[in-house]
Amino acid sequence: MQNFANMSPSDIRMEIRKKHIVKPTSGMSRGYAQANLVILKKDLAFDFLLFCQRNPKPCPLLDVTEPGSPIPRLIAPTGDIRTDIPKYRIYKKGKWVEEVEDITNYWEDDMVGFLIGCSFTFENALLKNGISIRHIEEDCNVPMYKTNIPCNKAGYFEGFTVVSMRPIPESEVVRAVQVTSRFPSVHGGPIHVGNPKSIGISDLNQPDFGDAVSIKENEVPVFWACGVTPQAVAMQVKPELMITHAPGHMFITDMVDEKLGVF
């Protein structure tokens, strides 16, 4: 990974800003928290804040920007949410219309950014416990799926939960649950283990977002709530405009991941 794992968050953000990195960020700046992004107009910001409060598993908030400010002051005061993510998606009236590497031209002075904890953050803890991460091994994006698990409605926003999936050896599932449950600010423990059909997923080889990964003998699919959930919600409720990260392409924060851990 060209030593991206050992680069500081600020250096990674600068490389992204310069368009030198245009790929999924899993494994980059290992030991630091990563965040999903949602940007909305101020008139929908309170409803979305309430949606996150009512749905902390898929939408655990790390920071919210001031209206008109692109700087997430709590988690990366030198960062800029307009330029420091490798790829963004533009949704208009529920339709994904464009994927871009910079949203400066879309930015308006009444926009609010929501930085939502990402499960890439706890992957470092899994690795330290000897649990491999298949999408890192295969150098691809994590697979993500829409489910039949409803979110709690909040004002304008409602929809169903999106999950990320990691194959885990049967003998390590309990440990994976223990390790990730320490990180509630980045989705915490899994919300489902085993049969994907129980949560409305018909084919693991056809993810709704990201890339399919191999599942080996004696491995179990384990599913975590995912910060791509707002994108699925946008497709359902159709706001005039929503800007998000492209799935797997995160904002890397200055927060040390262990500081998000609980004991």
Short mmCIF file of C-alpha atoms in Angstrom, two decimals:
data_model
loop_
_atom_site.label_atom_id
_atom_site.label_comp_id
_atom_site.label_asym_id
_atom_site.label_seq_id
_atom_site.Cartn_x
_atom_site.Cartn_y
_atom_site.Cartn_z
CA MET A 1 0.00 0.00 0.00
CA GLN A 2 2.92 2.35 -0.71
CA ASN A 3 3.35 2.81 3.04
CA PHE A 4 0.01 4.63 3.33
CA ALA A 5 -0.54 2.66 6.55
CA ASN A 6 2.28 4.54 8.27
CA MET A 7 1.57 8.04 6.96
CA SER A 8 0.05 10.64 9.29
CA PRO A 9 -3.57 11.70 8.76
CA SER A 10 -2.53 15.21 7.74
CA ASP A 11 -0.09 13.85 5.15
CA ILE A 12 -2.71 11.47 3.76
CA ARG A 13 -5.24 14.30 3.56
CA MET A 14 -2.71 16.45 1.68
CA GLU A 15 -2.00 13.63 -0.78
CA ILE A 16 -5.74 13.24 -1.33
CA ARG A 17 -6.13 17.00 -1.74
CA LYS A 18 -3.42 16.92 -4.43
CA LYS A 19 -5.26 14.01 -6.14
CA HIS A 20 -2.30 11.70 -5.56
CA ILE A 21 -4.55 9.22 -3.75
CA VAL A 22 -7.83 8.27 -5.45
CA LYS A 23 -8.71 4.88 -3.96
CA PRO A 24 -10.44 3.35 -0.92
CA THR A 25 -8.81 4.39 2.35
CA SER A 26 -8.99 1.13 4.33
CA GLY A 27 -5.63 0.53 5.99
CA MET A 28 -4.38 4.09 5.56
CA SER A 29 -3.00 6.03 8.57
CA ARG A 30 -3.35 2.90 10.65
CA GLY A 31 -4.24 3.75 14.25
CA TYR A 32 -6.40 6.78 13.38
CA ALA A 33 -10.17 7.02 13.05
CA GLN A 34 -11.83 7.35 9.66
CA ALA A 35 -15.18 8.97 8.98
CA ASN A 36 -18.06 8.79 6.53
CA LEU A 37 -19.41 12.10 5.25
CA VAL A 38 -22.87 13.52 4.67
CA ILE A 39 -23.41 17.12 3.56
CA LEU A 40 -26.86 18.70 3.55
CA LYS A 41 -28.39 22.15 3.36
CA LYS A 42 -29.01 23.77 6.73
CA ASP A 43 -32.80 23.41 6.43
CA LEU A 44 -32.47 19.60 6.68
CA ALA A 45 -29.56 19.55 9.13
CA PHE A 46 -31.62 19.26 12.33
CA ASP A 47 -33.70 16.38 10.97
CA PHE A 48 -30.53 14.54 9.99
CA LEU A 49 -28.91 15.25 13.35
CA LEU A 50 -31.99 13.71 14.98
CA PHE A 51 -31.79 10.75 12.59
CA CYS A 52 -28.20 10.10 13.70
CA GLN A 53 -29.17 10.43 17.37
CA ARG A 54 -31.94 7.86 16.90
CA ASN A 55 -29.76 5.50 14.85
CA PRO A 56 -26.37 5.40 16.58
CA LYS A 57 -25.32 2.01 15.15
CA PRO A 58 -25.27 3.03 11.47
CA CYS A 59 -24.74 6.77 12.12
CA PRO A 60 -22.44 7.39 15.12
CA LEU A 61 -21.52 11.08 14.93
CA LEU A 62 -17.92 12.17 15.41
CA ASP A 63 -18.31 15.82 14.39
CA VAL A 64 -20.71 18.30 12.79
CA THR A 65 -19.43 21.40 11.01
CA GLU A 66 -20.76 24.91 11.47
CA PRO A 67 -23.08 26.01 8.65
CA GLY A 68 -20.93 27.19 5.76
CA SER A 69 -17.67 25.89 7.25
CA PRO A 70 -15.88 22.95 5.58
CA ILE A 71 -13.59 22.42 8.58
CA PRO A 72 -14.33 19.62 11.07
CA ARG A 73 -12.75 21.41 14.01
CA LEU A 74 -13.14 18.65 16.59
CA ILE A 75 -11.58 15.81 14.64
CA ALA A 76 -9.30 17.44 12.02
CA PRO A 77 -8.84 21.22 12.43
CA THR A 78 -6.47 21.38 9.43
CA GLY A 79 -8.80 19.31 7.24
CA ASP A 80 -11.28 20.37 4.58
CA ILE A 81 -14.29 18.18 3.81
CA ARG A 82 -14.51 19.68 0.29
CA THR A 83 -11.14 18.33 -0.86
CA ASP A 84 -9.79 15.71 1.57
CA ILE A 85 -11.80 12.64 0.51
CA PRO A 86 -10.65 10.65 -2.55
CA LYS A 87 -14.11 10.47 -4.14
CA TYR A 88 -17.49 12.04 -3.43
CA ARG A 89 -20.98 11.21 -4.62
CA ILE A 90 -23.59 13.79 -5.55
CA TYR A 91 -27.23 12.83 -5.01
CA LYS A 92 -30.01 14.99 -6.44
CA LYS A 93 -33.60 14.12 -5.59
CA GLY A 94 -32.49 10.65 -4.56
CA LYS A 95 -30.48 9.89 -7.68
CA TRP A 96 -26.73 9.44 -7.73
CA VAL A 97 -25.82 11.80 -10.56
CA GLU A 98 -22.06 12.24 -10.32
CA GLU A 99 -18.87 11.00 -8.66
CA VAL A 100 -16.15 13.65 -8.25
CA GLU A 101 -12.78 14.11 -6.55
CA ASP A 102 -13.47 17.62 -5.22
CA ILE A 103 -16.73 19.32 -4.23
CA THR A 104 -15.51 22.92 -4.00
CA ASN A 105 -17.75 23.91 -6.91
CA TYR A 106 -20.78 22.42 -5.15
CA TRP A 107 -20.12 24.07 -1.79
CA GLU A 108 -22.57 26.72 -0.56
CA ASP A 109 -22.60 28.89 2.55
CA ASP A 110 -25.61 27.13 4.11
CA MET A 111 -24.17 23.61 3.98
CA VAL A 112 -23.53 21.46 7.06
CA GLY A 113 -21.17 18.49 7.16
CA PHE A 114 -21.75 15.40 9.29
CA LEU A 115 -18.74 13.17 10.01
CA ILE A 116 -19.91 9.67 10.94
CA GLY A 117 -17.70 6.99 12.48
CA CYS A 118 -16.41 4.35 10.06
CA SER A 119 -15.72 0.67 10.72
CA PHE A 120 -12.34 0.99 8.98
CA THR A 121 -11.31 2.45 12.36
CA PHE A 122 -11.64 -0.80 14.29
CA GLU A 123 -9.87 -2.85 11.62
CA ASN A 124 -6.55 -1.93 13.23
CA ALA A 125 -7.73 -3.53 16.49
CA LEU A 126 -8.84 -6.66 14.63
CA LEU A 127 -5.45 -6.93 12.95
CA LYS A 128 -3.70 -6.54 16.30
CA ASN A 129 -5.75 -9.52 17.50
CA GLY A 130 -4.62 -11.65 14.59
CA ILE A 131 -7.90 -11.37 12.66
CA SER A 132 -7.22 -10.71 8.99
CA ILE A 133 -9.23 -8.24 6.89
CA ARG A 134 -10.12 -9.80 3.56
CA HIS A 135 -10.67 -6.60 1.56
CA ILE A 136 -7.24 -5.34 2.65
CA GLU A 137 -5.69 -8.67 1.66
CA GLU A 138 -7.42 -8.53 -1.74
CA ASP A 139 -6.72 -4.78 -2.19
CA CYS A 140 -10.32 -3.89 -2.88
CA ASN A 141 -13.22 -2.09 -1.25
CA VAL A 142 -15.22 -3.59 1.62
CA PRO A 143 -18.51 -5.19 0.46
CA MET A 144 -21.65 -3.37 1.62
CA TYR A 145 -25.28 -4.45 1.38
CA LYS A 146 -28.73 -2.99 1.82
CA THR A 147 -30.75 -4.89 4.43
CA ASN A 148 -34.33 -5.24 5.61
CA ILE A 149 -33.42 -3.76 9.02
CA PRO A 150 -35.40 -0.51 9.42
CA CYS A 151 -33.89 2.67 10.81
CA ASN A 152 -35.80 4.79 13.30
CA LYS A 153 -37.55 7.60 11.44
CA ALA A 154 -36.59 11.18 12.29
CA GLY A 155 -38.40 14.04 10.60
CA TYR A 156 -37.68 13.89 6.88
CA PHE A 157 -35.36 10.88 7.09
CA GLU A 158 -36.23 7.19 7.09
CA GLY A 159 -35.03 4.02 5.42
CA PHE A 160 -33.14 0.79 5.95
CA THR A 161 -29.74 -0.03 7.36
CA VAL A 162 -26.72 -0.75 5.17
CA VAL A 163 -24.12 -3.19 6.49
CA SER A 164 -20.49 -3.93 5.74
CA MET A 165 -19.35 -7.56 5.71
CA ARG A 166 -16.09 -9.18 6.74
CA PRO A 167 -15.51 -12.96 6.57
CA ILE A 168 -14.25 -14.17 9.95
CA PRO A 169 -12.97 -17.68 10.82
CA GLU A 170 -15.53 -19.52 12.94
CA SER A 171 -13.02 -19.81 15.77
CA GLU A 172 -12.48 -16.02 15.82
CA VAL A 173 -16.06 -14.75 15.65
CA VAL A 174 -16.45 -14.31 19.39
CA ARG A 175 -13.15 -12.44 19.58
CA ALA A 176 -14.16 -10.20 16.65
CA VAL A 177 -17.39 -9.33 18.47
CA GLN A 178 -15.45 -8.54 21.66
CA VAL A 179 -12.86 -6.41 19.90
CA THR A 180 -15.25 -4.32 17.82
CA SER A 181 -17.77 -3.86 20.63
CA ARG A 182 -15.15 -1.68 22.31
CA PHE A 183 -15.67 0.93 19.58
CA PRO A 184 -19.29 2.14 19.74
CA SER A 185 -18.32 5.47 18.11
CA VAL A 186 -17.43 3.61 14.91
CA HIS A 187 -20.41 1.20 14.73
CA GLY A 188 -19.33 -1.09 17.58
CA GLY A 189 -20.06 -4.81 17.50
CA PRO A 190 -21.76 -6.56 14.58
CA ILE A 191 -25.52 -6.47 14.16
CA HIS A 192 -25.73 -9.89 12.48
CA VAL A 193 -23.63 -13.04 12.17
CA GLY A 194 -24.26 -15.81 9.68
CA ASN A 195 -27.15 -16.32 7.26
CA PRO A 196 -27.37 -13.18 5.06
CA LYS A 197 -30.89 -14.02 3.91
CA SER A 198 -32.14 -13.37 7.47
CA ILE A 199 -31.42 -9.66 6.95
CA GLY A 200 -32.60 -9.46 3.35
CA ILE A 201 -29.32 -10.09 1.50
CA SER A 202 -29.85 -12.58 -1.32
CA ASP A 203 -26.34 -12.88 -2.77
CA LEU A 204 -23.04 -12.00 -1.05
CA ASN A 205 -21.35 -11.99 -4.46
CA GLN A 206 -23.47 -8.99 -5.50
CA PRO A 207 -22.87 -6.19 -2.98
CA ASP A 208 -24.89 -2.99 -3.38
CA PHE A 209 -21.74 -0.95 -2.71
CA GLY A 210 -18.05 -1.86 -2.78
CA ASP A 211 -16.56 -5.12 -4.01
CA ALA A 212 -17.27 -8.80 -3.39
CA VAL A 213 -14.57 -10.67 -1.46
CA SER A 214 -13.79 -14.36 -1.15
CA ILE A 215 -15.18 -16.35 1.77
CA LYS A 216 -13.06 -19.36 2.65
CA GLU A 217 -14.00 -22.68 4.15
CA ASN A 218 -14.81 -22.46 7.87
CA GLU A 219 -15.39 -18.70 7.65
CA VAL A 220 -18.61 -16.92 8.63
CA PRO A 221 -19.94 -13.66 7.14
CA VAL A 222 -20.13 -11.06 9.91
CA PHE A 223 -22.10 -7.84 9.37
CA TRP A 224 -21.57 -4.43 10.91
CA ALA A 225 -23.87 -1.40 10.59
CA CYS A 226 -22.40 0.92 7.98
CA GLY A 227 -22.16 4.68 7.46
CA VAL A 228 -23.30 4.26 3.85
CA THR A 229 -26.80 3.98 5.34
CA PRO A 230 -27.50 7.71 4.67
CA GLN A 231 -26.89 7.13 0.96
CA ALA A 232 -29.55 4.42 0.90
CA VAL A 233 -31.83 6.75 2.88
CA ALA A 234 -31.21 9.53 0.33
CA MET A 235 -32.33 7.22 -2.46
CA GLN A 236 -35.57 6.62 -0.56
CA VAL A 237 -36.51 10.09 0.73
CA LYS A 238 -35.00 12.05 -2.19
CA PRO A 239 -33.64 15.32 -0.72
CA GLU A 240 -32.99 18.08 -3.24
CA LEU A 241 -29.23 17.65 -2.71
CA MET A 242 -27.04 15.38 -0.59
CA ILE A 243 -23.27 15.08 -0.94
CA THR A 244 -21.50 12.05 0.53
CA HIS A 245 -18.21 10.22 0.39
CA ALA A 246 -18.03 7.49 -2.24
CA PRO A 247 -18.37 4.17 -0.39
CA GLY A 248 -14.98 3.11 0.99
CA HIS A 249 -13.39 6.52 0.35
CA MET A 250 -13.26 8.07 3.82
CA PHE A 251 -12.16 11.22 5.60
CA ILE A 252 -9.14 10.38 7.77
CA THR A 253 -9.26 12.19 11.11
CA ASP A 254 -6.62 13.17 13.66
CA MET A 255 -8.33 11.05 16.33
CA VAL A 256 -6.33 8.11 17.62
CA ASP A 257 -8.58 5.07 17.29
CA GLU A 258 -7.83 3.77 20.79
CA LYS A 259 -9.27 6.99 22.25
CA LEU A 260 -12.62 5.86 20.83
CA GLY A 261 -12.33 2.51 22.60
CA VAL A 262 -14.19 1.71 25.82
CA PHE A 263 -13.32 -0.88 28.42
#
